[in-house]
Structure formats: structure tokens, C-alpha cells
Amino acid sequence: MPTPSAPEAAATPASEAPLLVLVVEDDAGERALLTRALETEGHRVVTATDGETGLELFEQERPDIVLMDLRLPGISGLEVTRQIKRASGHAFVPVMFLTGSTDETDLAS
């Protein structure tokens, strides 16, 4: 009778690998909800409550993806994204905007 072998570690496809996610959101409840959902899925999350801190964390951590509120204290989410895109050079870093705004001006930017 053959001896059962130890199960081989299954390779995790790149699409399922944990990501480092930067969440830039000034609302504490929204930030906590996003963080909890992402961590539950196995991702590592760093958070910022304003644009300036978001830029600092982007430089320090180099996240795989950024979830960005459009309306932030200080620097707007759009301006933070412009600066992130400049700082990332040729590397593609996806930025997903989050907003509760229904203002067409915000949404068209």
C-alpha cells in the first residue's frame, strides 16, 4: 500500500495573489469598511485620511492598486492621482475612484 504523500502547495495564480492596497478616504466608516473587506480577502491595506498622506504612503509603500476618494481635505483626489501617475513613471498603478457625489462636474473629471 503506497504511503500518502504530503499535499503539494498549489501555486497561487497571479490574479489571486494578495495585493497591497492603498485606501485614501477621509470618512472613517468608509475607510474601515473597505479595509475590513479587503483584509478579509487576504490583501494588505494601508490607509490615508487625506491626499498629502496618501502621496507619502504611495512613495513609501508602492501599492499594487489605489482606492481614492475624489473629495479629500487639502489636495483633491484627482490631483493626488495626477501626482501618483507622475511618480510611478512607466509602471501601471490602477487608481479606482470612490465617491458618493452625484455632482456631474466631479463625475466628468
XYZ file of N, CA, C and O in Angstrom, residues 70 78 103-109:
36
model
N -12.645 61.020 -4.219
C -12.481 62.226 -5.037
C -12.345 63.480 -4.185
O -11.534 64.342 -4.461
N -8.319 63.896 -7.394
C -7.841 63.985 -8.778
C -6.394 64.458 -8.837
O -5.584 63.911 -9.592
N -22.577 65.018 -8.207
C -22.266 66.236 -8.935
C -21.627 65.861 -10.272
O -20.584 65.223 -10.319
N -22.275 66.236 -11.379
C -21.786 65.858 -12.699
C -20.397 66.391 -12.977
O -19.629 65.776 -13.709
N -20.042 67.519 -12.389
C -18.703 68.088 -12.585
C -17.656 67.146 -12.004
O -16.639 66.877 -12.628
N -17.902 66.621 -10.794
C -16.979 65.667 -10.179
C -16.866 64.403 -11.017
O -15.783 63.889 -11.261
N -18.004 63.909 -11.459
C -18.026 62.634 -12.161
C -17.437 62.727 -13.562
O -16.921 61.744 -14.078
N -17.471 63.895 -14.172
C -16.922 64.069 -15.511
C -15.415 64.261 -15.505
O -14.769 64.091 -16.519
N -14.841 64.591 -14.363
C -13.396 64.818 -14.278
C -12.713 63.530 -14.468
O -11.791 63.175 -14.886
